[in-house]
mmCIF file with all atom_site columns, C-alpha atoms in Angstrom:
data_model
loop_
_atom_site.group_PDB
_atom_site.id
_atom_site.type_symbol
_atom_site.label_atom_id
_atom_site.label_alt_id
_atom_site.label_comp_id
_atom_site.label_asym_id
_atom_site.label_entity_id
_atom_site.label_seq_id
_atom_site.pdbx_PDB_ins_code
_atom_site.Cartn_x
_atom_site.Cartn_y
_atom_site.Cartn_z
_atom_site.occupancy
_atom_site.B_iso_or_equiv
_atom_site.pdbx_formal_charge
_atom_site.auth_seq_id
_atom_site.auth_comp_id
_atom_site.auth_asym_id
_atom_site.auth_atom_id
_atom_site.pdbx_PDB_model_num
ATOM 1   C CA . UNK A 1 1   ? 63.795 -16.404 67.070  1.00 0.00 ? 1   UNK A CA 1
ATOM 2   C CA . UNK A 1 2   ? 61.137 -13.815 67.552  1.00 0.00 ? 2   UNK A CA 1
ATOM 3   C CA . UNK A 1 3   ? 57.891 -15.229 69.249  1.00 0.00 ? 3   UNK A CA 1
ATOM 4   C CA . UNK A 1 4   ? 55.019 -14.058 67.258  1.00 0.00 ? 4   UNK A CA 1
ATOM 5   C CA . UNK A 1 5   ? 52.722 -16.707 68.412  1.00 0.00 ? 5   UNK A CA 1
ATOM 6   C CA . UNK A 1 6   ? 50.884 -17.220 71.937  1.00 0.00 ? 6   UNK A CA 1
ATOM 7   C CA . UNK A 1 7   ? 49.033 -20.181 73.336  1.00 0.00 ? 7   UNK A CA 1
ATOM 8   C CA . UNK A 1 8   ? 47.426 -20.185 76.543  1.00 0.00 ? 8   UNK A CA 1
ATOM 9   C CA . UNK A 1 9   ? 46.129 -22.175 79.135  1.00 0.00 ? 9   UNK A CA 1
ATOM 10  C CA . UNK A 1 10  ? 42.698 -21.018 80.330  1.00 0.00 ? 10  UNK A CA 1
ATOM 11  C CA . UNK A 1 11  ? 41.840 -22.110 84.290  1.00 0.00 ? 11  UNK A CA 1
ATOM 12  C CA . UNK A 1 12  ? 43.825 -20.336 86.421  1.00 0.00 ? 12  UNK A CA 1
ATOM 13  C CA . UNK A 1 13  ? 46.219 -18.513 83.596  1.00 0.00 ? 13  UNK A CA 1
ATOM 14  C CA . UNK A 1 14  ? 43.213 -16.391 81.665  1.00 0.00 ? 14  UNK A CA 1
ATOM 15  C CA . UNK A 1 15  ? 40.214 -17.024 84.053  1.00 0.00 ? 15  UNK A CA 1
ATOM 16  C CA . UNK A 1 16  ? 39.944 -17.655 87.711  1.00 0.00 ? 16  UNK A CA 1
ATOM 17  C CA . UNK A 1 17  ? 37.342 -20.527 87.400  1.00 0.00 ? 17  UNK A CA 1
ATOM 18  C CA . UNK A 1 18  ? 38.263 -22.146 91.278  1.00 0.00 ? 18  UNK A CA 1
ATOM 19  C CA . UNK A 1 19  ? 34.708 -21.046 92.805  1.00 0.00 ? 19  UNK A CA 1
ATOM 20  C CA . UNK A 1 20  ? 32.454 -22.262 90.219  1.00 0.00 ? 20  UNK A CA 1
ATOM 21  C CA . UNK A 1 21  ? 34.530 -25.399 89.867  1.00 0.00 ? 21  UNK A CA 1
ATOM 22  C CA . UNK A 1 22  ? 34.363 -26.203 93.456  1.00 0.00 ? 22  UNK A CA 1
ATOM 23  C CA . UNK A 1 23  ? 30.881 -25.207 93.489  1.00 0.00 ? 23  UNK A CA 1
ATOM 24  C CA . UNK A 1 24  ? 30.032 -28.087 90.915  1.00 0.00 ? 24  UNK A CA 1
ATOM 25  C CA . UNK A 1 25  ? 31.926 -30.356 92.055  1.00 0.00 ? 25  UNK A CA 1
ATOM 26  C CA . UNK A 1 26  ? 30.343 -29.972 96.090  1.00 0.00 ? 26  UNK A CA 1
ATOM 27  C CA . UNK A 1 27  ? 27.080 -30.493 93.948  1.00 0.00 ? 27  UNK A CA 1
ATOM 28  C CA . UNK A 1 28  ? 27.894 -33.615 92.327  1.00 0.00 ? 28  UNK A CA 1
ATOM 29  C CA . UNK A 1 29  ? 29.232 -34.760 95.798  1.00 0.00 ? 29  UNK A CA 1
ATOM 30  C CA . UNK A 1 30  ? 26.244 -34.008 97.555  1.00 0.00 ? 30  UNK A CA 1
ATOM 31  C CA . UNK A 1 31  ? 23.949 -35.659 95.252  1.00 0.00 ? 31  UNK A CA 1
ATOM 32  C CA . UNK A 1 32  ? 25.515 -38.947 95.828  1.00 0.00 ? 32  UNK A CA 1
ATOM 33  C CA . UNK A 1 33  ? 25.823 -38.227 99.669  1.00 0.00 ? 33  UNK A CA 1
ATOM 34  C CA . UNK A 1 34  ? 29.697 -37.830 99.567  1.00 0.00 ? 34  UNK A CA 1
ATOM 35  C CA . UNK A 1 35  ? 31.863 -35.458 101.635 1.00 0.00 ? 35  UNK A CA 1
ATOM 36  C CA . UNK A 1 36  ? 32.448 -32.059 100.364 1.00 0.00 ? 36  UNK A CA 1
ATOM 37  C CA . UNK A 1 37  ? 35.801 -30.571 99.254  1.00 0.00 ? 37  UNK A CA 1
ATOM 38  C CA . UNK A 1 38  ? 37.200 -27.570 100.453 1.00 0.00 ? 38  UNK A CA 1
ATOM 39  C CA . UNK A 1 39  ? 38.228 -25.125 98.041  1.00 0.00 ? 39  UNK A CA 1
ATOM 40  C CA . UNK A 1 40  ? 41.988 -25.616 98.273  1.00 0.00 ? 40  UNK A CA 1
ATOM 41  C CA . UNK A 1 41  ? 41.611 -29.391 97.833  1.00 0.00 ? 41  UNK A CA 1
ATOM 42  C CA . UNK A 1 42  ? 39.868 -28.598 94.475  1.00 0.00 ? 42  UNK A CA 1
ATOM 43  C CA . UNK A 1 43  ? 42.610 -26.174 93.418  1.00 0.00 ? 43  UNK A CA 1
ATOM 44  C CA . UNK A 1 44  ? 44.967 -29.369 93.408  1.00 0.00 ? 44  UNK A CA 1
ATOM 45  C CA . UNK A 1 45  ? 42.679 -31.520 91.760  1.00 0.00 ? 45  UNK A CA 1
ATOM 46  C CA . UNK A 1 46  ? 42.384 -29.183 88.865  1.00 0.00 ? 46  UNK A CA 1
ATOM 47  C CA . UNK A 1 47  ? 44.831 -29.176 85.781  1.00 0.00 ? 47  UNK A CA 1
ATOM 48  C CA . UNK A 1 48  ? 44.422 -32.645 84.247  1.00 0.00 ? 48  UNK A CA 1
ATOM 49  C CA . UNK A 1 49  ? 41.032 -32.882 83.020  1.00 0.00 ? 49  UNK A CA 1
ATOM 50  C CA . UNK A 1 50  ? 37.470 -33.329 84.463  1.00 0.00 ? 50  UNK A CA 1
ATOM 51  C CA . UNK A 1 51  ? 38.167 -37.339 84.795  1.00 0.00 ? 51  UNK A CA 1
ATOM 52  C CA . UNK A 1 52  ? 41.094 -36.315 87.228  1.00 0.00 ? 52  UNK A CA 1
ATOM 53  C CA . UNK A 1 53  ? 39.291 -33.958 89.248  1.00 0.00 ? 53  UNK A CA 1
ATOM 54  C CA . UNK A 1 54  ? 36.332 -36.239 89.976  1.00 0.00 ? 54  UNK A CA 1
ATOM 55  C CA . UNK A 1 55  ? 38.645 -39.293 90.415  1.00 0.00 ? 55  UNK A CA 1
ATOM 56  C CA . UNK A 1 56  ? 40.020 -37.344 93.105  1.00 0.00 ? 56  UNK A CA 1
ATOM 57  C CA . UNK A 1 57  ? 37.286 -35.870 94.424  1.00 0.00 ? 57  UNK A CA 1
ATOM 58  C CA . UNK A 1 58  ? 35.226 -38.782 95.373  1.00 0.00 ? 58  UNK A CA 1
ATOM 59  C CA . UNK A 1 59  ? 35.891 -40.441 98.271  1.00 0.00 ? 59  UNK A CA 1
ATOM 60  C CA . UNK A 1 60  ? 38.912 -43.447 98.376  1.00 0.00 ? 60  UNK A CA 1
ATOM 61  C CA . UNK A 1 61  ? 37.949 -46.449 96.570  1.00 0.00 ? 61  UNK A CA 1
ATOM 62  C CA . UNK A 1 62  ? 34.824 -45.436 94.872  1.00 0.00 ? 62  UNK A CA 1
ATOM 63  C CA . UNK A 1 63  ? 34.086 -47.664 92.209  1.00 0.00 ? 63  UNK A CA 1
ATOM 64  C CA . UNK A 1 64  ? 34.185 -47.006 88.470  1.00 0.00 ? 64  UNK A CA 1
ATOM 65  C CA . UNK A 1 65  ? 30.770 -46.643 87.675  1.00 0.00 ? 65  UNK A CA 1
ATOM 66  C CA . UNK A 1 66  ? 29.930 -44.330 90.284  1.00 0.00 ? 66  UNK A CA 1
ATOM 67  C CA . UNK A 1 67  ? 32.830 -41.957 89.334  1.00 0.00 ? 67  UNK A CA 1
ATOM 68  C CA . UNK A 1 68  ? 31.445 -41.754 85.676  1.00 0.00 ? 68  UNK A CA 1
ATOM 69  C CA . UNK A 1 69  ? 28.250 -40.972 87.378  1.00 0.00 ? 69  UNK A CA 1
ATOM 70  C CA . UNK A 1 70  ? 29.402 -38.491 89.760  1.00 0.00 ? 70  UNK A CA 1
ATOM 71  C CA . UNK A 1 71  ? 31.457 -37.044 86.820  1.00 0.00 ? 71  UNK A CA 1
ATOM 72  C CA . UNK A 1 72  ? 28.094 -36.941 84.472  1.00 0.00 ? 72  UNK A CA 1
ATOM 73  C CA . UNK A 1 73  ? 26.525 -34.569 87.314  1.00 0.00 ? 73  UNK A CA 1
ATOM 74  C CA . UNK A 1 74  ? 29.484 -32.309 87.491  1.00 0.00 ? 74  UNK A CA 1
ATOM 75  C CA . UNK A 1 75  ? 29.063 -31.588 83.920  1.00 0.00 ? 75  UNK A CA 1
ATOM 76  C CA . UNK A 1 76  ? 25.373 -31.101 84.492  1.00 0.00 ? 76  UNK A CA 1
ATOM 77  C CA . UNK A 1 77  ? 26.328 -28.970 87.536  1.00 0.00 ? 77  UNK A CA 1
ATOM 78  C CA . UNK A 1 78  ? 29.106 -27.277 86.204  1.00 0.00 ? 78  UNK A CA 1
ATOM 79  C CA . UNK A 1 79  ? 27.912 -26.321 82.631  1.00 0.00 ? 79  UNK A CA 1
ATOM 80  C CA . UNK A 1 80  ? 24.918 -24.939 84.097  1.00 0.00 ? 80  UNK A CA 1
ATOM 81  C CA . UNK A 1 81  ? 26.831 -22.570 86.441  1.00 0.00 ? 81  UNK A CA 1
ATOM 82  C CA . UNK A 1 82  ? 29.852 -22.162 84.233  1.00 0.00 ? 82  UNK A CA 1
ATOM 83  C CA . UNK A 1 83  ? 30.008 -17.703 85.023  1.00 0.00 ? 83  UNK A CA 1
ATOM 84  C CA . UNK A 1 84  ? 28.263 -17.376 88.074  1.00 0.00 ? 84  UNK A CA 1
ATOM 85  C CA . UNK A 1 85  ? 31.560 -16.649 89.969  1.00 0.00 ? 85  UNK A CA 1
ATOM 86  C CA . UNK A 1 86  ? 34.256 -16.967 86.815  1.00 0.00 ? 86  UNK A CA 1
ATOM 87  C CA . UNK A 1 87  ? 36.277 -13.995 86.091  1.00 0.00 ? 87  UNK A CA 1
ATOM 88  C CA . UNK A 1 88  ? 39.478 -12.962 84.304  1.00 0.00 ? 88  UNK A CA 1
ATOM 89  C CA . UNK A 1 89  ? 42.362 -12.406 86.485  1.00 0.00 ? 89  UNK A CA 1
ATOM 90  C CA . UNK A 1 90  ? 43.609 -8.713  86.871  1.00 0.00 ? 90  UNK A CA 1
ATOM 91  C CA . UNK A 1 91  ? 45.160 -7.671  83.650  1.00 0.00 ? 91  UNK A CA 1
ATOM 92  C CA . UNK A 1 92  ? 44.418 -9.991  81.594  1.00 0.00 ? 92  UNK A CA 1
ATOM 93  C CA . UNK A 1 93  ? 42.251 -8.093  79.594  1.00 0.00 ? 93  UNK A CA 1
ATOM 94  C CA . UNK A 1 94  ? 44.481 -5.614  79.044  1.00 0.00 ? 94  UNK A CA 1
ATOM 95  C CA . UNK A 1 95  ? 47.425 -7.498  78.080  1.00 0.00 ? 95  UNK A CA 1
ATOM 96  C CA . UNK A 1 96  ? 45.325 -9.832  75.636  1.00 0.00 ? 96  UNK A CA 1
ATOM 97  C CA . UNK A 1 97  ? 44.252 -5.987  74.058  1.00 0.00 ? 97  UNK A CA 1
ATOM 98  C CA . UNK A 1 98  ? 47.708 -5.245  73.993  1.00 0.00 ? 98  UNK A CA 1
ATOM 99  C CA . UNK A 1 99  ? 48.941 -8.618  72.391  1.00 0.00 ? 99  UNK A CA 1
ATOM 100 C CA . UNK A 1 100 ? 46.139 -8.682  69.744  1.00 0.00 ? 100 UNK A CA 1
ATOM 101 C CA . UNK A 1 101 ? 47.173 -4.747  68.798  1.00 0.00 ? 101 UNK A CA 1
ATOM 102 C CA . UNK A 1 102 ? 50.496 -5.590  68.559  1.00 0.00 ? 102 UNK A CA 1
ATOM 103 C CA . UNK A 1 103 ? 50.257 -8.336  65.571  1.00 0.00 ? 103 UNK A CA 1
ATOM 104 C CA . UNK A 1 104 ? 50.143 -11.905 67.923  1.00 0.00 ? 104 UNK A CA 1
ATOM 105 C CA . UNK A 1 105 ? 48.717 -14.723 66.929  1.00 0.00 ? 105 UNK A CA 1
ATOM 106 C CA . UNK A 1 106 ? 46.546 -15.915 70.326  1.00 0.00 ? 106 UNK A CA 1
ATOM 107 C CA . UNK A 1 107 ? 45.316 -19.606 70.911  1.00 0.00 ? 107 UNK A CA 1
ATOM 108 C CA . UNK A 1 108 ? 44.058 -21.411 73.794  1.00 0.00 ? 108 UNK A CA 1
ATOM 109 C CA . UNK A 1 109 ? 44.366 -24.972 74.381  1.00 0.00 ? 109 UNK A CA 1
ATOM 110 C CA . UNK A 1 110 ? 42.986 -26.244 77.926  1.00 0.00 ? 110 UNK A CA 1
ATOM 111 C CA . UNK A 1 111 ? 42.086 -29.887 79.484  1.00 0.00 ? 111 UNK A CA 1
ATOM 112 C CA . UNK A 1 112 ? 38.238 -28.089 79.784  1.00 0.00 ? 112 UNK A CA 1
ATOM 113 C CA . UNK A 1 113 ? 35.793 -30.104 77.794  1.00 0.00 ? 113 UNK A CA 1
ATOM 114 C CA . UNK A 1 114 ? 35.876 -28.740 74.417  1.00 0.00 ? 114 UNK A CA 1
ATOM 115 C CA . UNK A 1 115 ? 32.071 -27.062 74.894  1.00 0.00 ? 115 UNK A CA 1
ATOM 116 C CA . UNK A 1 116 ? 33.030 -25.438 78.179  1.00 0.00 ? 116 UNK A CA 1
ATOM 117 C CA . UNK A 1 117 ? 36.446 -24.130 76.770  1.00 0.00 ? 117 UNK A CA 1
ATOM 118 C CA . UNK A 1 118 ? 34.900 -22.498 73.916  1.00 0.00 ? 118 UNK A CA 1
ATOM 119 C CA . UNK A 1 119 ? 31.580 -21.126 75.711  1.00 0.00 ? 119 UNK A CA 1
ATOM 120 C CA . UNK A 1 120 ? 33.952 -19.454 78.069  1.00 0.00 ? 120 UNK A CA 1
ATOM 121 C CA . UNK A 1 121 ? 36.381 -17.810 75.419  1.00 0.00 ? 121 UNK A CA 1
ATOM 122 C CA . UNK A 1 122 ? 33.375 -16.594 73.853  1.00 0.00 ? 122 UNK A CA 1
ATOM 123 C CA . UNK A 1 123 ? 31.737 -14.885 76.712  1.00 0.00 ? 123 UNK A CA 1
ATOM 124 C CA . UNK A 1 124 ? 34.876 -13.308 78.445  1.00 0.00 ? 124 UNK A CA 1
ATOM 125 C CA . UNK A 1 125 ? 37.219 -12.876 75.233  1.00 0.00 ? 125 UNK A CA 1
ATOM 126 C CA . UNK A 1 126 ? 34.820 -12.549 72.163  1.00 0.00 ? 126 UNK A CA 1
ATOM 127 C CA . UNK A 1 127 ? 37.342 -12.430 68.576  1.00 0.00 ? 127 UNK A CA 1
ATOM 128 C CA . UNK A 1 128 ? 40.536 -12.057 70.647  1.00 0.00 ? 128 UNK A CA 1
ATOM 129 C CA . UNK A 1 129 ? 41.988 -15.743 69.885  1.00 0.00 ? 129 UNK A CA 1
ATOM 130 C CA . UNK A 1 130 ? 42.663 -17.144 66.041  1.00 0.00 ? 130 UNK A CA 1
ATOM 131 C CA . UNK A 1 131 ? 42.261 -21.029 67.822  1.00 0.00 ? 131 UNK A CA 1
ATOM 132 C CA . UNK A 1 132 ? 40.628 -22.334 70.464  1.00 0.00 ? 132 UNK A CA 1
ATOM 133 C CA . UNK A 1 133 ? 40.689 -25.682 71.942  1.00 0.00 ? 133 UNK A CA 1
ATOM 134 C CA . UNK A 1 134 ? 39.971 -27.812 74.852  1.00 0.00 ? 134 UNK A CA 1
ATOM 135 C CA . UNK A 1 135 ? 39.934 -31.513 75.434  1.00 0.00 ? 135 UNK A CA 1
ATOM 136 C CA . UNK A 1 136 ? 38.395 -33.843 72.697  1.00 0.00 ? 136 UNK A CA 1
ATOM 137 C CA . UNK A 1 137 ? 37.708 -37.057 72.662  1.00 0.00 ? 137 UNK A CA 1
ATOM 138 C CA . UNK A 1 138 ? 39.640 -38.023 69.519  1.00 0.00 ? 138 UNK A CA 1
ATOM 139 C CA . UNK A 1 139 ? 43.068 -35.512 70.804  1.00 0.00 ? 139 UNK A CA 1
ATOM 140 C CA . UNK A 1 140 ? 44.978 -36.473 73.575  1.00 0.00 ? 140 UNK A CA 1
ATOM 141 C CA . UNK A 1 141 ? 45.201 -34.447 76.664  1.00 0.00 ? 141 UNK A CA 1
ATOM 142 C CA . UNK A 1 142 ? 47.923 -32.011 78.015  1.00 0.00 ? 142 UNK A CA 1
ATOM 143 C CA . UNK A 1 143 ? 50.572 -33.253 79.144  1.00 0.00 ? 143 UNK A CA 1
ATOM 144 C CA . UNK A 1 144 ? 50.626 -34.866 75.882  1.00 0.00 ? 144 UNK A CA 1
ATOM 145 C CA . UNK A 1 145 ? 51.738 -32.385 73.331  1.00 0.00 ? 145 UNK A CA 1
ATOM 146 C CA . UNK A 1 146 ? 50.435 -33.786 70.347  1.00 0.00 ? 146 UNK A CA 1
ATOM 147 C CA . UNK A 1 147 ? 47.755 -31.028 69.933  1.00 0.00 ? 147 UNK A CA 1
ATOM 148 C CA . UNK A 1 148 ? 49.866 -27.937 71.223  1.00 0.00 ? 148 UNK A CA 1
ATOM 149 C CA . UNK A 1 149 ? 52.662 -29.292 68.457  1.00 0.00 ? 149 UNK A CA 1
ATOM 150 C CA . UNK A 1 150 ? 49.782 -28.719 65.781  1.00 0.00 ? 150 UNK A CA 1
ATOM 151 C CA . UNK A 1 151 ? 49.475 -25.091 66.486  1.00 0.00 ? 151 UNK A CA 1
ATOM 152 C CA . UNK A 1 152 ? 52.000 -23.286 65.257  1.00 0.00 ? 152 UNK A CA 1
ATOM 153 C CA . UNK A 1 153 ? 51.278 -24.629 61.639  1.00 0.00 ? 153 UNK A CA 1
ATOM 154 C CA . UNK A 1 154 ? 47.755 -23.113 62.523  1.00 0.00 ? 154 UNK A CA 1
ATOM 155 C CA . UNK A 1 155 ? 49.348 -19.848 62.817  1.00 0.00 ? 155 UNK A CA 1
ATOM 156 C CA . UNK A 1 156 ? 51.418 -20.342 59.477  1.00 0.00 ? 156 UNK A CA 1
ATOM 157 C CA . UNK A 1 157 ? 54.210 -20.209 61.865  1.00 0.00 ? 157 UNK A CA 1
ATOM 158 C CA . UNK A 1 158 ? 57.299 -22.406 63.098  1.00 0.00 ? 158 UNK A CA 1
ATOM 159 C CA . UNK A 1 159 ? 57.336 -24.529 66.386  1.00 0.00 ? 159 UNK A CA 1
ATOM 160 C CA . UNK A 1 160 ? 60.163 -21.819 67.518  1.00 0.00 ? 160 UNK A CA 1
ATOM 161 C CA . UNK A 1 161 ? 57.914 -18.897 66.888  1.00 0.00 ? 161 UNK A CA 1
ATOM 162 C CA . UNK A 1 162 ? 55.228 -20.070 69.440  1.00 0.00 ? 162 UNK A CA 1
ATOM 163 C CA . UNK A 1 163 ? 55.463 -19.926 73.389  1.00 0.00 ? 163 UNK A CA 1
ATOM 164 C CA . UNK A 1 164 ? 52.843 -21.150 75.889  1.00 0.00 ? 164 UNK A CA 1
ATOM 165 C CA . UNK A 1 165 ? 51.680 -19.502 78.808  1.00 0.00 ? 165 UNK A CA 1
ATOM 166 C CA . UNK A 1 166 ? 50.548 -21.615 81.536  1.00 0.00 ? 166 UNK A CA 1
ATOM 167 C CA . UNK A 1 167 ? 49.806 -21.778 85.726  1.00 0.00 ? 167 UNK A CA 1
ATOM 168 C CA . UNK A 1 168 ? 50.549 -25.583 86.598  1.00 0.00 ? 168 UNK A CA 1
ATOM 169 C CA . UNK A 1 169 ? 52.690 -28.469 86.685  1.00 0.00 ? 169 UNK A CA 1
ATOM 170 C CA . UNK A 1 170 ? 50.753 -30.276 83.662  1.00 0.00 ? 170 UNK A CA 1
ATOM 171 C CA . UNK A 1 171 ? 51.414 -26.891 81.507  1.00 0.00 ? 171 UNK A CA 1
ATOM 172 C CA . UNK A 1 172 ? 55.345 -27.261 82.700  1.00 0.00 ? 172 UNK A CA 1
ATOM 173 C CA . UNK A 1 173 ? 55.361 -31.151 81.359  1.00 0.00 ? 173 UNK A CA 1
ATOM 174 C CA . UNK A 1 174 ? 53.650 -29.674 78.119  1.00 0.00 ? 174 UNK A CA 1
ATOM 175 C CA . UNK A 1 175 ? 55.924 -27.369 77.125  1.00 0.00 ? 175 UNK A CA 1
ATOM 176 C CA . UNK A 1 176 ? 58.906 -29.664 77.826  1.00 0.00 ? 176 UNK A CA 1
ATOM 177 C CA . UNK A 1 177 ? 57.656 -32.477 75.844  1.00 0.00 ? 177 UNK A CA 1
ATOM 178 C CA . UNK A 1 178 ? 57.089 -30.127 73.183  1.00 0.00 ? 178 UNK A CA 1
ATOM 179 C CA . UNK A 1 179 ? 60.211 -28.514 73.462  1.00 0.00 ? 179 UNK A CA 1
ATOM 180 C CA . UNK A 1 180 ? 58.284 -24.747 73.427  1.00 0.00 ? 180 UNK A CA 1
ATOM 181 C CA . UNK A 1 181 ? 59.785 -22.173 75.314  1.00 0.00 ? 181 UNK A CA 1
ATOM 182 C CA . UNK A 1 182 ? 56.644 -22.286 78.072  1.00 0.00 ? 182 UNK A CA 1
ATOM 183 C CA . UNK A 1 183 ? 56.084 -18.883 80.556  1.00 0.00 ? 183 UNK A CA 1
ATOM 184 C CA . UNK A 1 184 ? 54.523 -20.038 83.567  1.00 0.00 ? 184 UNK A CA 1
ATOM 185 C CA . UNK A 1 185 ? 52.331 -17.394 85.873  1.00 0.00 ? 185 UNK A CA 1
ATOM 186 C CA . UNK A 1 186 ? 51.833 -16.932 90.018  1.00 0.00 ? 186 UNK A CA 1
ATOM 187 C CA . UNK A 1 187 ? 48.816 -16.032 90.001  1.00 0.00 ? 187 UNK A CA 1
ATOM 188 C CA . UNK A 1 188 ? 47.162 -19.248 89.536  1.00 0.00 ? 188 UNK A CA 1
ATOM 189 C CA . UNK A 1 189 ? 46.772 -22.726 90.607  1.00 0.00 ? 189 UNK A CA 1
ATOM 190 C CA . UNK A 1 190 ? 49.929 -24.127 91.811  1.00 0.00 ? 190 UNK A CA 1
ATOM 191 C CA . UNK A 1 191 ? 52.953 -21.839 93.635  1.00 0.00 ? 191 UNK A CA 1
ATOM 192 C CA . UNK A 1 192 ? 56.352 -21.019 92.048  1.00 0.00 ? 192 UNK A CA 1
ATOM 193 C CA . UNK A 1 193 ? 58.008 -24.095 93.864  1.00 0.00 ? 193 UNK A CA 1
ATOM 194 C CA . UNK A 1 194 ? 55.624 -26.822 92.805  1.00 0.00 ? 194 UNK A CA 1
ATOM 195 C CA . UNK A 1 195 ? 56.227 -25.297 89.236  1.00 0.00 ? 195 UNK A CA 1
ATOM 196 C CA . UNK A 1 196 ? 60.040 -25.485 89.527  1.00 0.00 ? 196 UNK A CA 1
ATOM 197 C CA . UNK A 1 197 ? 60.202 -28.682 91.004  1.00 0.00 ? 197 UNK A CA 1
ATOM 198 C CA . UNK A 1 198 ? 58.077 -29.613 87.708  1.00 0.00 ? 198 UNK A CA 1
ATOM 199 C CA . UNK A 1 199 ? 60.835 -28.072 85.601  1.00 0.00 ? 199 UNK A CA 1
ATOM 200 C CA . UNK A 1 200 ? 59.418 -24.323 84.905  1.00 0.00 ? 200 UNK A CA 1
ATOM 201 C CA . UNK A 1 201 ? 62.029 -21.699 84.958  1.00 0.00 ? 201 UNK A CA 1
ATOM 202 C CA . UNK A 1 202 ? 60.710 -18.515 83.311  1.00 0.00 ? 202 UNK A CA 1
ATOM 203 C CA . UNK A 1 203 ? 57.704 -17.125 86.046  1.00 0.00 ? 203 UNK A CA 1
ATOM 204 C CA . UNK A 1 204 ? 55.408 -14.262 85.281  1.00 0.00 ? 204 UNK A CA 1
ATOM 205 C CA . UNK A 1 205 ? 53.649 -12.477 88.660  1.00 0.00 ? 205 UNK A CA 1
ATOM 206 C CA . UNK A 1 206 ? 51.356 -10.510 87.098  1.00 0.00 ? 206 UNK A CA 1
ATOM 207 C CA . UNK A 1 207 ? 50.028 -10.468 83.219  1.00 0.00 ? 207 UNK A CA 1
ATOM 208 C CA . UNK A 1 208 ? 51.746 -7.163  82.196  1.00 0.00 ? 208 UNK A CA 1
ATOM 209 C CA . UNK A 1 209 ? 55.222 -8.668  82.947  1.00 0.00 ? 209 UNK A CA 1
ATOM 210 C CA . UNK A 1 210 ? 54.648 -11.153 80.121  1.00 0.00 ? 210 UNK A CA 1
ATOM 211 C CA . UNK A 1 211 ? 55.491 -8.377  77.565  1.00 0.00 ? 211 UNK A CA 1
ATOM 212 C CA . UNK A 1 212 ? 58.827 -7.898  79.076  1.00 0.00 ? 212 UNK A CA 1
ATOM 213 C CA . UNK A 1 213 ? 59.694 -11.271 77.567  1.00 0.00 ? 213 UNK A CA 1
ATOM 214 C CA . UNK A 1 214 ? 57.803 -10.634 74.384  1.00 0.00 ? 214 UNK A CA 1
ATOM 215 C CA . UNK A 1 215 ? 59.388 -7.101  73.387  1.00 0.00 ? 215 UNK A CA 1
ATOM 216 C CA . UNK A 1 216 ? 63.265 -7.488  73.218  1.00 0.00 ? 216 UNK A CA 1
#
């Protein structure tokens, strides 16, 4: 069946949000006198939600109530500093222009916070998407696919219609739990093997070869 429906992840498939990640997440650290993170050890902490990437973060056998407050200055940190560095990958623009021309219906659903998902969609992609969500507190997160099953009826359309575009392993589980043909790009998080070895079998390199598997 045709796909006439789009859902995409948002850190490192629309937006390359590593820097200003890392940035508030080395802030949080430092204001409890932890050790810092390099930026590659942040890029495999992200994917699963903010309680993931501070878990991981802090150091080994931090206790619970210091990770909720660590995790309470990231947000601080982080929503405070959410552009400084952010930017949409190369292309993207251009193919979302292209997509939106051509008739898709475009959602996002991301593990972000909610806020921070929709503040950035705003700023970088104003009235490109017909949905937008990230995590909420009453909605399970990806890899659950409770919320990304919901979203073709949001479209009016059927589960078949819709694909997802994603960049890591989490995305991968997503797509098969949902049974959605899922689209899975190189230019973010996580490298073609990890996504394989998650199960991910259809790879995009760079945003304009996404229409090759749209158009035919």
């Amino acid at each position: 069946m045709t796909v006439k429906g789009i859902v995409f992840d948002l850190d490192g498939t629309l937006l390359d949000t590593l820097n200003d990640l890392a940035d508030a997440v080395n802030a949080a650290l430092r204001d409890f006198s932890f050790p810092e993170r390099r930026l590659e050890e942040v890029r495999r902490f992200v994917g699963n939600g903010v309680g993931n990437l501070i878990r991981q973060a802090v150091p080994d056998h931090t206790d619970a109530e210091t990770i909720a407050q660590v995790h309470e200055h990231f947000m601080g940190h982080y929503m405070n500093g959410l552009m400084n560095k952010t930017k949409p990958y190369p292309g993207i623009v251009d193919l979302l222009e292209t997509l939106k021309l051509s008739g898709y219906r475009l959602g996002v659903l991301s593990n972000k916070p909610h806020k921070a998902t929709q503040d950035l969609i705003q700023h970088y992609f104003p009235d490109v998407f017909d949905l937008v969500l990230g995590h909420r507190a009453e909605a399970p997160r990806k890899p659950d696919p409770t919320v990304l099953l919901q979203m073709p009826a949001a479209f009016n359309l059927s589960a078949e219609e819709v694909c997802y575009i994603g960049d890591s392993e989490v995305d991968v589980a997503t797509t098969l739990a949902a049974d959605l043909k899922g689209i899975f790009c190189l230019w973010g998080f996580r490298s073609e093997n990890e996504l394989r070895a998650a199960g991910g079998e259809c790879f995009i390199h760079e945003p304009g070869e996404l229409l090759q598997h749209l158009f035919v």
